GROMACS .gro file of C-alpha atoms in nm:
model
  240
    1MET     CA    1  -1.795   7.654  -9.013
    2ARG     CA    2  -1.498   7.548  -9.179
    3PHE     CA    3  -1.298   7.872  -9.069
    4SER     CA    4  -1.450   7.828  -8.714
    5THR     CA    5  -1.300   7.489  -8.717
    6ASN     CA    6  -0.974   7.598  -8.836
    7SER     CA    7  -0.952   7.882  -8.593
    8LEU     CA    8  -1.004   7.655  -8.296
    9PHE     CA    9  -0.715   7.422  -8.446
   10LEU     CA   10  -0.509   7.718  -8.457
   11TYR     CA   11  -0.596   7.821  -8.088
   12CYS     CA   12  -0.532   7.489  -7.968
   13ILE     CA   13  -0.166   7.485  -8.135
   14ALA     CA   14  -0.108   7.806  -7.987
   15ILE     CA   15  -0.208   7.697  -7.642
   16ALA     CA   16   0.008   7.398  -7.662
   17VAL     CA   17   0.318   7.579  -7.749
   18ILE     CA   18   0.270   7.853  -7.500
   19ILE     CA   19   0.234   7.566  -7.227
   20PHE     CA   20   0.537   7.435  -7.339
   21VAL     CA   21   0.745   7.754  -7.282
   22LEU     CA   22   0.577   7.810  -6.983
   23ALA     CA   23   0.670   7.477  -6.861
   24GLN     CA   24   1.030   7.503  -6.992
   25SER     CA   25   1.067   7.841  -6.786
   26LEU     CA   26   0.909   7.696  -6.477
   27PHE     CA   27   1.161   7.388  -6.524
   28PHE     CA   28   1.470   7.584  -6.516
   29LEU     CA   29   1.312   7.817  -6.261
   30VAL     CA   30   1.310   7.530  -6.013
   31ARG     CA   31   1.636   7.408  -6.103
   32ALA     CA   32   1.834   7.742  -6.051
   33TYR     CA   33   1.648   7.769  -5.734
   34ARG     CA   34   1.766   7.444  -5.633
   35ARG     CA   35   2.116   7.502  -5.750
   36GLY     CA   36   2.131   7.881  -5.558
   37ARG     CA   37   1.991   7.694  -5.238
   38GLU     CA   38   2.301   7.407  -5.299
   39LEU     CA   39   2.548   7.707  -5.332
   40GLY     CA   40   2.464   7.850  -4.994
   41LEU     CA   41   2.241   8.111  -5.124
   42ASP     CA   42   1.996   8.281  -4.924
   43SER     CA   43   1.642   8.179  -4.997
   44LYS     CA   44   1.521   8.549  -4.913
   45LYS     CA   45   1.734   8.704  -5.153
   46LEU     CA   46   1.647   8.408  -5.443
   47LYS     CA   47   1.276   8.478  -5.384
   48LYS     CA   48   1.335   8.866  -5.405
   49THR     CA   49   1.537   8.816  -5.693
   50ILE     CA   50   1.287   8.611  -5.880
   51VAL     CA   51   1.004   8.858  -5.801
   52SER     CA   52   1.237   9.177  -5.913
   53THR     CA   53   1.298   9.001  -6.218
   54ALA     CA   54   0.933   8.896  -6.269
   55VAL     CA   55   0.859   9.272  -6.217
   56PHE     CA   56   1.113   9.382  -6.493
   57THR     CA   57   0.970   9.156  -6.746
   58LEU     CA   58   0.626   9.362  -6.785
   59ALA     CA   59   0.785   9.614  -6.976
   60PRO     CA   60   0.928   9.411  -7.244
   61ALA     CA   61   0.575   9.206  -7.232
   62VAL     CA   62   0.425   9.534  -7.305
   63SER     CA   63   0.622   9.557  -7.667
   64ILE     CA   64   0.545   9.220  -7.739
   65LEU     CA   65   0.122   9.258  -7.651
   66ILE     CA   66   0.156   9.572  -7.889
   67GLY     CA   67   0.311   9.334  -8.138
   68ILE     CA   68   0.068   9.104  -8.104
   69VAL     CA   69  -0.228   9.339  -8.131
   70THR     CA   70  -0.081   9.502  -8.449
   71LEU     CA   71  -0.035   9.176  -8.635
   72SER     CA   72  -0.370   9.036  -8.506
   73LYS     CA   73  -0.556   9.296  -8.691
   74PHE     CA   74  -0.506   9.074  -9.024
   75LEU     CA   75  -0.361   8.758  -8.895
   76GLY     CA   76  -0.634   8.685  -8.600
   77ILE     CA   77  -0.459   8.595  -8.256
   78PRO     CA   78  -0.309   8.279  -8.281
   79LEU     CA   79  -0.037   8.292  -8.534
   80PRO     CA   80   0.090   8.634  -8.385
   81TRP     CA   81   0.065   8.470  -8.020
   82ILE     CA   82   0.301   8.213  -8.110
   83ARG     CA   83   0.531   8.428  -8.300
   84MET     CA   84   0.568   8.686  -8.066
   85SER     CA   85   0.548   8.496  -7.753
   86VAL     CA   86   0.844   8.255  -7.845
   87ILE     CA   87   1.083   8.352  -8.093
   88GLY     CA   88   0.964   8.659  -8.334
   89ALA     CA   89   0.993   9.016  -8.314
   90LEU     CA   90   0.769   9.324  -8.439
   91THR     CA   91   1.064   9.463  -8.667
   92TYR     CA   92   1.070   9.128  -8.843
   93GLU     CA   93   0.710   8.979  -8.851
   94LEU     CA   94   0.549   9.269  -8.993
   95PRO     CA   95   0.767   9.340  -9.270
   96ALA     CA   96   0.765   8.991  -9.364
   97ALA     CA   97   0.396   8.971  -9.353
   98THR     CA   98   0.376   9.295  -9.538
   99SER     CA   99   0.617   9.192  -9.797
  100THR     CA  100   0.448   8.852  -9.882
  101ALA     CA  101   0.090   9.078  -9.873
  102ASN     CA  102   0.252   9.276 -10.131
  103ALA     CA  103   0.371   9.023 -10.379
  104LEU     CA  104   0.050   8.857 -10.358
  105GLY     CA  105  -0.175   9.159 -10.405
  106ILE     CA  106  -0.333   9.171 -10.074
  107SER     CA  107  -0.419   9.433  -9.844
  108LEU     CA  108  -0.362   9.402  -9.494
  109SER     CA  109  -0.635   9.631  -9.403
  110GLU     CA  110  -0.881   9.394  -9.299
  111ILE     CA  111  -0.839   9.024  -9.152
  112ILE     CA  112  -0.706   8.749  -9.416
  113THR     CA  113  -0.943   8.464  -9.485
  114ASP     CA  114  -0.771   8.320  -9.785
  115PRO     CA  115  -0.629   8.010  -9.657
  116LYS     CA  116  -0.355   8.009  -9.923
  117VAL     CA  117  -0.246   8.371  -9.845
  118TYR     CA  118  -0.264   8.307  -9.476
  119SER     CA  119  -0.035   7.975  -9.520
  120ALA     CA  120   0.196   8.177  -9.763
  121ILE     CA  121   0.264   8.464  -9.489
  122ALA     CA  122   0.307   8.192  -9.224
  123TRP     CA  123   0.572   7.997  -9.414
  124VAL     CA  124   0.755   8.333  -9.520
  125MET     CA  125   0.742   8.421  -9.132
  126THR     CA  126   0.886   8.102  -9.054
  127LEU     CA  127   1.127   7.990  -9.289
  128GLY     CA  128   1.267   8.375  -9.297
  129ILE     CA  129   1.373   8.353  -8.926
  130LEU     CA  130   1.491   7.996  -8.938
  131PRO     CA  131   1.866   8.097  -9.026
  132SER     CA  132   1.866   8.302  -8.693
  133ILE     CA  133   1.810   7.960  -8.533
  134ILE     CA  134   2.027   7.743  -8.685
  135LEU     CA  135   2.353   7.960  -8.780
  136PRO     CA  136   2.452   8.135  -8.453
  137PRO     CA  137   2.557   7.770  -8.298
  138ILE     CA  138   2.725   7.725  -8.640
  139LEU     CA  139   2.911   8.044  -8.704
  140MET     CA  140   2.882   8.263  -8.388
  141LYS     CA  141   3.225   8.102  -8.250
  142LYS     CA  142   3.379   8.221  -8.591
  143ILE     CA  143   3.206   8.560  -8.603
  144GLN     CA  144   3.319   8.632  -8.275
  145GLY     CA  145   3.681   8.557  -8.299
  146GLY     CA  146   3.698   8.773  -8.612
  147MET     CA  147   3.526   9.068  -8.464
  148VAL     CA  148   3.786   9.030  -8.172
  149LYS     CA  149   4.079   8.997  -8.412
  150ILE     CA  150   3.936   9.322  -8.589
  151LYS     CA  151   3.921   9.539  -8.232
  152ASN     CA  152   4.236   9.371  -8.093
  153LYS     CA  153   4.410   9.494  -8.419
  154ASP     CA  154   4.229   9.853  -8.451
  155SER     CA  155   3.993   9.914  -8.184
  156LYS     CA  156   3.863  10.235  -8.367
  157TRP     CA  157   3.791  10.043  -8.695
  158GLY     CA  158   3.637   9.746  -8.480
  159ASP     CA  159   3.370   9.998  -8.349
  160LEU     CA  160   3.313  10.130  -8.673
  161PHE     CA  161   3.257   9.794  -8.795
  162LEU     CA  162   3.000   9.714  -8.514
  163THR     CA  163   2.821  10.040  -8.586
  164SER     CA  164   2.844   9.986  -8.949
  165MET     CA  165   2.651   9.675  -8.922
  166PHE     CA  166   2.400   9.793  -8.702
  167LEU     CA  167   2.326  10.060  -8.934
  168GLY     CA  168   2.300   9.812  -9.220
  169MET     CA  169   2.029   9.645  -9.032
  170ILE     CA  170   1.832   9.962  -8.983
  171SER     CA  171   1.871  10.084  -9.309
  172ALA     CA  172   1.725   9.746  -9.437
  173PHE     CA  173   1.390   9.885  -9.255
  174LEU     CA  174   1.396  10.234  -9.346
  175GLY     CA  175   1.308  10.167  -9.716
  176MET     CA  176   0.953  10.051  -9.583
  177VAL     CA  177   0.892  10.394  -9.409
  178PHE     CA  178   0.991  10.591  -9.699
  179ALA     CA  179   0.847  10.347  -9.969
  180ASP     CA  180   0.529  10.607  -9.996
  181VAL     CA  181   0.639  10.966  -9.965
  182ARG     CA  182   0.577  11.051 -10.319
  183GLY     CA  183   0.229  10.972 -10.262
  184GLY     CA  184   0.148  11.298 -10.093
  185LEU     CA  185   0.091  11.379  -9.702
  186SER     CA  186  -0.015  11.017  -9.643
  187GLY     CA  187   0.290  10.872  -9.754
  188TRP     CA  188   0.473  11.065  -9.491
  189ILE     CA  189   0.277  10.947  -9.170
  190PRO     CA  190   0.532  10.658  -9.120
  191VAL     CA  191   0.809  10.906  -9.151
  192LEU     CA  192   0.649  11.119  -8.889
  193VAL     CA  193   0.574  10.821  -8.684
  194LEU     CA  194   0.908  10.703  -8.685
  195LEU     CA  195   1.081  11.073  -8.583
  196VAL     CA  196   0.824  11.045  -8.289
  197SER     CA  197   0.971  10.705  -8.202
  198ALA     CA  198   1.318  10.790  -8.205
  199GLY     CA  199   1.246  11.133  -8.021
  200LEU     CA  200   1.087  10.966  -7.766
  201MET     CA  201   1.374  10.722  -7.698
  202GLY     CA  202   1.616  11.024  -7.724
  203ILE     CA  203   1.445  11.150  -7.429
  204CYS     CA  204   1.449  10.862  -7.266
  205GLY     CA  205   1.811  10.814  -7.321
  206LEU     CA  206   1.874  11.179  -7.195
  207LEU     CA  207   1.682  11.101  -6.898
  208ILE     CA  208   1.890  10.788  -6.801
  209LYS     CA  209   2.220  10.960  -6.877
  210LYS     CA  210   2.158  11.304  -6.739
  211PHE     CA  211   1.970  11.233  -6.449
  212ASN     CA  212   2.065  10.863  -6.376
  213MET     CA  213   1.718  10.705  -6.408
  214LYS     CA  214   1.877  10.337  -6.483
  215TRP     CA  215   1.503  10.214  -6.428
  216LEU     CA  216   1.389  10.380  -6.740
  217GLU     CA  217   1.614  10.133  -6.952
  218THR     CA  218   1.359   9.872  -6.903
  219TYR     CA  219   1.074  10.074  -7.032
  220ALA     CA  220   1.239  10.290  -7.289
  221MET     CA  221   1.120  10.042  -7.578
  222ALA     CA  222   0.760  10.014  -7.463
  223ILE     CA  223   0.734  10.431  -7.451
  224SER     CA  224   0.898  10.485  -7.794
  225MET     CA  225   0.639  10.239  -7.913
  226VAL     CA  226   0.329  10.311  -7.728
  227GLY     CA  227   0.406  10.701  -7.776
  228ALA     CA  228   0.458  10.672  -8.164
  229MET     CA  229   0.133  10.437  -8.186
  230ILE     CA  230  -0.064  10.712  -8.024
  231PHE     CA  231   0.089  10.969  -8.243
  232ALA     CA  232   0.018  10.747  -8.551
  233VAL     CA  233  -0.369  10.714  -8.431
  234ILE     CA  234  -0.411  11.066  -8.386
  235ILE     CA  235  -0.221  11.200  -8.719
  236THR     CA  236  -0.340  10.940  -8.960
  237PRO     CA  237  -0.707  11.089  -8.986
  238VAL     CA  238  -0.563  11.389  -9.046
  239LEU     CA  239  -0.328  11.338  -9.338
  240ALA     CA  240  -0.482  11.050  -9.482
   0.00000   0.00000   0.00000
């Protein structure tokens, strides 16, 4: 009964947060539409822009839904719903939850019912992402200024610097992929899934570049994620 009460409380918090976000979005949508009319823009074009933009948000929404489903396996629905719908991303939320669970010696193969473990994961996920909210308004101007100076001084080294930063960020996640490769064939499942996901993204990139399928840019991430997950479902019973 206690767990049901706590679960209901979490659902109420999630619903309140989502309603606030939707209300905020609706507020700015109305303000933008009215401002467009004040500038003399045609109402039909404005409505067409709104509809087309709403359609193109469906593809990213698929990726978010996949993230919620993945996290809900061990965290339930409310917390992942809040995180993924507002500020989080699967590339951060899942490693944060996994690292915390490993530190506590907890398996994520089933839903977490221990309130201490659950709260610890929630705190790590929340506190870990706070710098990305607080620091950009404070440091972004200086960081951008430094990057512009580097590019103006030597464009080649500027591009290398940006590429190195991106690869450094990607490398931080690769440790989790290759962590269990010494454990036999099952340890190579994440590696194979990564390769399939990268292959699908590469195919989408070729289609966009060679066949000018610009519309695929919006769906490439969702395609690579869904395709890799399907591959994981197929290959895991074989190698595990």
